[in-house]
């Protein structure tokens, strides 16, 4: 199965080749893979910044424990969750569903009300936790698409979210940097690529009930 072989190939790249960049066609494929990600209720309550600008990434490197992947990679993907409860997102989703699927808007309004009612039951802390988790679903699609295209990536939580929010002006947009992923091409000097994967054995990881 090609998927399995691709997943065996990928690893969390520690050292990128700064001279190699992703071409525009592959970049669009990565973006489409993220766009097609699953999400709770289909809402996709996040925004993804794709940062190419080197000067900006140098600022972000300082807020990322000075990790070289931030600046040496081809692009930096920053997955941002929405921090504020806003029914507009749900209304927009229902309207888009009606338009794309050709369904009468009035028949979808009850589903919209159901989503609003369900999400309103979450406490503020539950909302933040839930919305941040949504970004990880999208991140997974990025990692699998990268593996398919033989593009390297490194999912990272090792950064200061508050500083990212300040540098990127996210707070005023109601956004929060939840998780990041530099993508590009591995350096031949990255010895991490030669390490064997360490994973739990199947009989320990899985239990048939």
PDB file of C-alpha atoms in Angstrom:
ATOM      1  CA  UNK A   1       0.000   0.000   0.000  1.00  0.00           C
ATOM      2  CA  UNK A   2       1.546   3.271  -1.097  1.00  0.00           C
ATOM      3  CA  UNK A   3       0.191   5.210   1.874  1.00  0.00           C
ATOM      4  CA  UNK A   4       2.009   2.947   4.311  1.00  0.00           C
ATOM      5  CA  UNK A   5       5.257   3.220   2.391  1.00  0.00           C
ATOM      6  CA  UNK A   6       4.939   7.007   2.347  1.00  0.00           C
ATOM      7  CA  UNK A   7       4.320   7.100   6.093  1.00  0.00           C
ATOM      8  CA  UNK A   8       7.367   4.912   6.664  1.00  0.00           C
ATOM      9  CA  UNK A   9       9.400   7.373   4.570  1.00  0.00           C
ATOM     10  CA  UNK A  10       8.397  10.525   6.458  1.00  0.00           C
ATOM     11  CA  UNK A  11       9.880  11.690   9.727  1.00  0.00           C
ATOM     12  CA  UNK A  12       9.947  14.885  11.774  1.00  0.00           C
ATOM     13  CA  UNK A  13      12.672  16.691   9.865  1.00  0.00           C
ATOM     14  CA  UNK A  14      15.192  18.403  12.129  1.00  0.00           C
ATOM     15  CA  UNK A  15      17.398  19.997   9.476  1.00  0.00           C
ATOM     16  CA  UNK A  16      16.100  21.366   6.184  1.00  0.00           C
ATOM     17  CA  UNK A  17      17.997  22.240   3.022  1.00  0.00           C
ATOM     18  CA  UNK A  18      17.456  26.034   2.777  1.00  0.00           C
ATOM     19  CA  UNK A  19      18.378  26.068  -0.926  1.00  0.00           C
ATOM     20  CA  UNK A  20      15.426  23.896  -1.986  1.00  0.00           C
ATOM     21  CA  UNK A  21      11.897  25.277  -2.235  1.00  0.00           C
ATOM     22  CA  UNK A  22       8.497  23.735  -2.870  1.00  0.00           C
ATOM     23  CA  UNK A  23       7.119  24.493  -6.323  1.00  0.00           C
ATOM     24  CA  UNK A  24       3.809  26.305  -6.664  1.00  0.00           C
ATOM     25  CA  UNK A  25       1.908  23.256  -7.967  1.00  0.00           C
ATOM     26  CA  UNK A  26       2.879  21.139  -4.966  1.00  0.00           C
ATOM     27  CA  UNK A  27       2.131  24.021  -2.606  1.00  0.00           C
ATOM     28  CA  UNK A  28      -1.388  24.234  -4.014  1.00  0.00           C
ATOM     29  CA  UNK A  29      -1.774  20.473  -3.535  1.00  0.00           C
ATOM     30  CA  UNK A  30      -0.784  20.784   0.122  1.00  0.00           C
ATOM     31  CA  UNK A  31      -3.292  23.588   0.601  1.00  0.00           C
ATOM     32  CA  UNK A  32      -6.027  21.550  -1.052  1.00  0.00           C
ATOM     33  CA  UNK A  33      -5.251  18.583   1.194  1.00  0.00           C
ATOM     34  CA  UNK A  34      -5.738  20.828   4.223  1.00  0.00           C
ATOM     35  CA  UNK A  35      -8.922  22.231   2.725  1.00  0.00           C
ATOM     36  CA  UNK A  36     -10.307  18.683   2.430  1.00  0.00           C
ATOM     37  CA  UNK A  37      -9.575  17.843   6.058  1.00  0.00           C
ATOM     38  CA  UNK A  38     -12.296  16.528   8.320  1.00  0.00           C
ATOM     39  CA  UNK A  39     -13.527  18.812  11.113  1.00  0.00           C
ATOM     40  CA  UNK A  40     -16.274  18.779  13.710  1.00  0.00           C
ATOM     41  CA  UNK A  41     -19.610  19.552  12.051  1.00  0.00           C
ATOM     42  CA  UNK A  42     -17.597  20.419   8.925  1.00  0.00           C
ATOM     43  CA  UNK A  43     -17.094  23.958  10.246  1.00  0.00           C
ATOM     44  CA  UNK A  44     -13.299  24.241   9.860  1.00  0.00           C
ATOM     45  CA  UNK A  45     -13.061  26.852  12.598  1.00  0.00           C
ATOM     46  CA  UNK A  46      -9.463  27.701  11.851  1.00  0.00           C
ATOM     47  CA  UNK A  47      -7.266  29.627   9.448  1.00  0.00           C
ATOM     48  CA  UNK A  48      -3.919  28.469   8.087  1.00  0.00           C
ATOM     49  CA  UNK A  49      -1.132  30.940   7.421  1.00  0.00           C
ATOM     50  CA  UNK A  50       1.451  29.876   4.845  1.00  0.00           C
ATOM     51  CA  UNK A  51       4.524  31.978   5.501  1.00  0.00           C
ATOM     52  CA  UNK A  52       7.259  32.335   2.897  1.00  0.00           C
ATOM     53  CA  UNK A  53       8.706  35.720   3.911  1.00  0.00           C
ATOM     54  CA  UNK A  54      12.144  35.077   5.405  1.00  0.00           C
ATOM     55  CA  UNK A  55      12.309  38.263   7.458  1.00  0.00           C
ATOM     56  CA  UNK A  56       9.020  37.412   9.162  1.00  0.00           C
ATOM     57  CA  UNK A  57      10.122  33.850   9.773  1.00  0.00           C
ATOM     58  CA  UNK A  58      13.312  35.136  11.391  1.00  0.00           C
ATOM     59  CA  UNK A  59      11.127  36.962  13.919  1.00  0.00           C
ATOM     60  CA  UNK A  60       9.121  33.801  14.476  1.00  0.00           C
ATOM     61  CA  UNK A  61      12.304  31.782  14.931  1.00  0.00           C
ATOM     62  CA  UNK A  62      13.090  33.864  18.009  1.00  0.00           C
ATOM     63  CA  UNK A  63       9.664  32.856  19.333  1.00  0.00           C
ATOM     64  CA  UNK A  64      10.329  29.195  18.494  1.00  0.00           C
ATOM     65  CA  UNK A  65      13.212  28.477  20.840  1.00  0.00           C
ATOM     66  CA  UNK A  66      15.553  29.477  17.992  1.00  0.00           C
ATOM     67  CA  UNK A  67      14.866  26.272  16.074  1.00  0.00           C
ATOM     68  CA  UNK A  68      16.422  26.378  12.600  1.00  0.00           C
ATOM     69  CA  UNK A  69      13.504  24.627  10.885  1.00  0.00           C
ATOM     70  CA  UNK A  70      11.519  27.862  11.034  1.00  0.00           C
ATOM     71  CA  UNK A  71      13.874  29.693   8.675  1.00  0.00           C
ATOM     72  CA  UNK A  72      15.586  26.856   6.784  1.00  0.00           C
ATOM     73  CA  UNK A  73      12.381  25.263   5.498  1.00  0.00           C
ATOM     74  CA  UNK A  74      10.664  26.314   2.281  1.00  0.00           C
ATOM     75  CA  UNK A  75       7.419  27.437   3.924  1.00  0.00           C
ATOM     76  CA  UNK A  76       6.015  27.636   7.428  1.00  0.00           C
ATOM     77  CA  UNK A  77       2.408  26.559   8.011  1.00  0.00           C
ATOM     78  CA  UNK A  78       0.801  28.136  11.073  1.00  0.00           C
ATOM     79  CA  UNK A  79      -2.533  26.587  12.075  1.00  0.00           C
ATOM     80  CA  UNK A  80      -4.686  29.100  13.952  1.00  0.00           C
ATOM     81  CA  UNK A  81      -7.893  28.324  15.812  1.00  0.00           C
ATOM     82  CA  UNK A  82     -10.658  30.866  16.306  1.00  0.00           C
ATOM     83  CA  UNK A  83     -10.809  31.916  19.945  1.00  0.00           C
ATOM     84  CA  UNK A  84     -14.198  33.611  20.007  1.00  0.00           C
ATOM     85  CA  UNK A  85     -17.599  32.011  19.776  1.00  0.00           C
ATOM     86  CA  UNK A  86     -19.193  33.461  16.677  1.00  0.00           C
ATOM     87  CA  UNK A  87     -22.442  32.205  15.201  1.00  0.00           C
ATOM     88  CA  UNK A  88     -21.489  33.873  11.918  1.00  0.00           C
ATOM     89  CA  UNK A  89     -19.165  30.933  11.174  1.00  0.00           C
ATOM     90  CA  UNK A  90     -22.070  28.516  11.514  1.00  0.00           C
ATOM     91  CA  UNK A  91     -24.381  30.695   9.441  1.00  0.00           C
ATOM     92  CA  UNK A  92     -21.742  30.931   6.717  1.00  0.00           C
ATOM     93  CA  UNK A  93     -21.323  27.149   6.715  1.00  0.00           C
ATOM     94  CA  UNK A  94     -25.065  26.559   6.409  1.00  0.00           C
ATOM     95  CA  UNK A  95     -25.314  29.078   3.563  1.00  0.00           C
ATOM     96  CA  UNK A  96     -22.362  27.468   1.774  1.00  0.00           C
ATOM     97  CA  UNK A  97     -23.939  24.026   2.192  1.00  0.00           C
ATOM     98  CA  UNK A  98     -27.208  25.259   0.688  1.00  0.00           C
ATOM     99  CA  UNK A  99     -25.396  26.804  -2.274  1.00  0.00           C
ATOM    100  CA  UNK A 100     -22.979  23.953  -3.006  1.00  0.00           C
ATOM    101  CA  UNK A 101     -25.367  21.073  -2.417  1.00  0.00           C
ATOM    102  CA  UNK A 102     -28.413  22.824  -3.833  1.00  0.00           C
ATOM    103  CA  UNK A 103     -30.449  22.336  -0.674  1.00  0.00           C
ATOM    104  CA  UNK A 104     -33.157  24.784   0.421  1.00  0.00           C
ATOM    105  CA  UNK A 105     -31.780  27.063   3.119  1.00  0.00           C
ATOM    106  CA  UNK A 106     -34.846  26.699   5.298  1.00  0.00           C
ATOM    107  CA  UNK A 107     -34.353  22.918   5.483  1.00  0.00           C
ATOM    108  CA  UNK A 108     -30.804  23.391   6.782  1.00  0.00           C
ATOM    109  CA  UNK A 109     -31.600  26.025   9.388  1.00  0.00           C
ATOM    110  CA  UNK A 110     -32.562  23.398  11.977  1.00  0.00           C
ATOM    111  CA  UNK A 111     -29.123  21.791  11.633  1.00  0.00           C
ATOM    112  CA  UNK A 112     -27.522  25.188  12.101  1.00  0.00           C
ATOM    113  CA  UNK A 113     -29.539  25.723  15.265  1.00  0.00           C
ATOM    114  CA  UNK A 114     -28.496  22.271  16.485  1.00  0.00           C
ATOM    115  CA  UNK A 115     -24.807  23.122  16.026  1.00  0.00           C
ATOM    116  CA  UNK A 116     -25.227  26.449  17.805  1.00  0.00           C
ATOM    117  CA  UNK A 117     -27.030  24.762  20.701  1.00  0.00           C
ATOM    118  CA  UNK A 118     -24.403  22.035  21.005  1.00  0.00           C
ATOM    119  CA  UNK A 119     -21.441  24.407  20.987  1.00  0.00           C
ATOM    120  CA  UNK A 120     -23.121  26.825  23.394  1.00  0.00           C
ATOM    121  CA  UNK A 121     -22.959  24.115  26.069  1.00  0.00           C
ATOM    122  CA  UNK A 122     -19.170  24.219  26.115  1.00  0.00           C
ATOM    123  CA  UNK A 123     -17.461  26.271  28.776  1.00  0.00           C
ATOM    124  CA  UNK A 124     -14.884  28.827  27.637  1.00  0.00           C
ATOM    125  CA  UNK A 125     -12.002  26.470  28.463  1.00  0.00           C
ATOM    126  CA  UNK A 126     -13.754  23.583  26.691  1.00  0.00           C
ATOM    127  CA  UNK A 127     -14.281  25.792  23.642  1.00  0.00           C
ATOM    128  CA  UNK A 128     -10.603  26.723  23.440  1.00  0.00           C
ATOM    129  CA  UNK A 129      -9.495  23.111  23.871  1.00  0.00           C
ATOM    130  CA  UNK A 130     -11.977  21.891  21.256  1.00  0.00           C
ATOM    131  CA  UNK A 131     -11.089  24.573  18.711  1.00  0.00           C
ATOM    132  CA  UNK A 132      -7.361  23.944  19.101  1.00  0.00           C
ATOM    133  CA  UNK A 133      -7.879  20.221  18.503  1.00  0.00           C
ATOM    134  CA  UNK A 134      -9.520  20.984  15.174  1.00  0.00           C
ATOM    135  CA  UNK A 135      -6.237  22.354  13.846  1.00  0.00           C
ATOM    136  CA  UNK A 136      -4.504  19.037  14.519  1.00  0.00           C
ATOM    137  CA  UNK A 137      -6.938  17.267  12.197  1.00  0.00           C
ATOM    138  CA  UNK A 138      -5.921  19.668   9.430  1.00  0.00           C
ATOM    139  CA  UNK A 139      -2.245  19.225  10.334  1.00  0.00           C
ATOM    140  CA  UNK A 140      -2.611  15.471   9.833  1.00  0.00           C
ATOM    141  CA  UNK A 141      -3.792  16.001   6.262  1.00  0.00           C
ATOM    142  CA  UNK A 142      -0.787  18.231   5.599  1.00  0.00           C
ATOM    143  CA  UNK A 143       1.636  15.610   6.886  1.00  0.00           C
ATOM    144  CA  UNK A 144       0.117  12.835   4.779  1.00  0.00           C
ATOM    145  CA  UNK A 145       0.059  15.021   1.669  1.00  0.00           C
ATOM    146  CA  UNK A 146       3.695  15.948   2.236  1.00  0.00           C
ATOM    147  CA  UNK A 147       4.617  12.277   2.484  1.00  0.00           C
ATOM    148  CA  UNK A 148       2.739  11.569  -0.754  1.00  0.00           C
ATOM    149  CA  UNK A 149       4.701  14.289  -2.562  1.00  0.00           C
ATOM    150  CA  UNK A 150       8.007  13.375  -0.881  1.00  0.00           C
ATOM    151  CA  UNK A 151       8.088  16.758   0.825  1.00  0.00           C
ATOM    152  CA  UNK A 152       9.474  16.884   4.332  1.00  0.00           C
ATOM    153  CA  UNK A 153       7.697  18.375   7.321  1.00  0.00           C
ATOM    154  CA  UNK A 154       8.130  18.826  11.038  1.00  0.00           C
ATOM    155  CA  UNK A 155       5.002  19.291  13.196  1.00  0.00           C
ATOM    156  CA  UNK A 156       5.951  21.502  16.132  1.00  0.00           C
ATOM    157  CA  UNK A 157       4.469  22.627  19.421  1.00  0.00           C
ATOM    158  CA  UNK A 158       7.801  24.107  20.476  1.00  0.00           C
ATOM    159  CA  UNK A 159       6.967  27.766  20.056  1.00  0.00           C
ATOM    160  CA  UNK A 160       5.567  30.629  22.121  1.00  0.00           C
ATOM    161  CA  UNK A 161       1.990  31.003  20.994  1.00  0.00           C
ATOM    162  CA  UNK A 162       1.506  34.443  22.571  1.00  0.00           C
ATOM    163  CA  UNK A 163       4.520  35.828  20.708  1.00  0.00           C
ATOM    164  CA  UNK A 164       3.317  34.315  17.438  1.00  0.00           C
ATOM    165  CA  UNK A 165      -0.052  35.939  18.021  1.00  0.00           C
ATOM    166  CA  UNK A 166       1.637  39.289  18.570  1.00  0.00           C
ATOM    167  CA  UNK A 167       4.029  39.089  15.622  1.00  0.00           C
ATOM    168  CA  UNK A 168       1.331  37.911  13.209  1.00  0.00           C
ATOM    169  CA  UNK A 169      -1.409  40.198  14.560  1.00  0.00           C
ATOM    170  CA  UNK A 170      -3.660  37.230  15.268  1.00  0.00           C
ATOM    171  CA  UNK A 171      -5.413  38.420  18.421  1.00  0.00           C
ATOM    172  CA  UNK A 172      -7.242  41.250  16.690  1.00  0.00           C
ATOM    173  CA  UNK A 173      -8.520  38.704  14.178  1.00  0.00           C
ATOM    174  CA  UNK A 174      -9.824  36.433  16.939  1.00  0.00           C
ATOM    175  CA  UNK A 175      -7.179  33.820  16.151  1.00  0.00           C
ATOM    176  CA  UNK A 176      -4.562  31.883  18.105  1.00  0.00           C
ATOM    177  CA  UNK A 177      -1.513  30.025  16.799  1.00  0.00           C
ATOM    178  CA  UNK A 178      -2.171  26.434  17.903  1.00  0.00           C
ATOM    179  CA  UNK A 179       0.394  24.299  16.066  1.00  0.00           C
ATOM    180  CA  UNK A 180       2.968  24.875  13.329  1.00  0.00           C
ATOM    181  CA  UNK A 181       4.704  22.857  10.624  1.00  0.00           C
ATOM    182  CA  UNK A 182       7.741  23.901   8.610  1.00  0.00           C
ATOM    183  CA  UNK A 183       7.797  22.098   5.247  1.00  0.00           C
ATOM    184  CA  UNK A 184      10.501  21.713   2.637  1.00  0.00           C
ATOM    185  CA  UNK A 185      13.267  19.243   1.860  1.00  0.00           C
ATOM    186  CA  UNK A 186      15.580  17.429   4.238  1.00  0.00           C
ATOM    187  CA  UNK A 187      19.258  18.215   4.421  1.00  0.00           C
ATOM    188  CA  UNK A 188      21.701  15.394   3.763  1.00  0.00           C
ATOM    189  CA  UNK A 189      23.266  16.421   7.064  1.00  0.00           C
ATOM    190  CA  UNK A 190      20.113  15.576   9.011  1.00  0.00           C
ATOM    191  CA  UNK A 191      21.100  12.293  10.616  1.00  0.00           C
ATOM    192  CA  UNK A 192      17.615  11.913  12.093  1.00  0.00           C
ATOM    193  CA  UNK A 193      16.413  10.577   8.738  1.00  0.00           C
ATOM    194  CA  UNK A 194      18.511   7.431   9.162  1.00  0.00           C
ATOM    195  CA  UNK A 195      17.037   6.443  12.506  1.00  0.00           C
ATOM    196  CA  UNK A 196      14.620   3.539  12.538  1.00  0.00           C
ATOM    197  CA  UNK A 197      11.069   4.431  13.541  1.00  0.00           C
ATOM    198  CA  UNK A 198      10.126   3.516  17.076  1.00  0.00           C
ATOM    199  CA  UNK A 199       6.454   2.632  17.387  1.00  0.00           C
ATOM    200  CA  UNK A 200       4.424   0.437  19.706  1.00  0.00           C
ATOM    201  CA  UNK A 201       3.927  -3.154  18.460  1.00  0.00           C
ATOM    202  CA  UNK A 202       0.550  -3.874  16.881  1.00  0.00           C
ATOM    203  CA  UNK A 203      -0.505  -6.276  19.650  1.00  0.00           C
ATOM    204  CA  UNK A 204       0.087  -3.593  22.282  1.00  0.00           C
ATOM    205  CA  UNK A 205      -1.286  -0.610  20.383  1.00  0.00           C
ATOM    206  CA  UNK A 206      -4.515  -2.323  19.297  1.00  0.00           C
ATOM    207  CA  UNK A 207      -7.135  -4.320  21.122  1.00  0.00           C
ATOM    208  CA  UNK A 208      -9.974  -6.048  19.323  1.00  0.00           C
ATOM    209  CA  UNK A 209     -13.138  -5.799  21.395  1.00  0.00           C
TER     210      UNK A 209
END
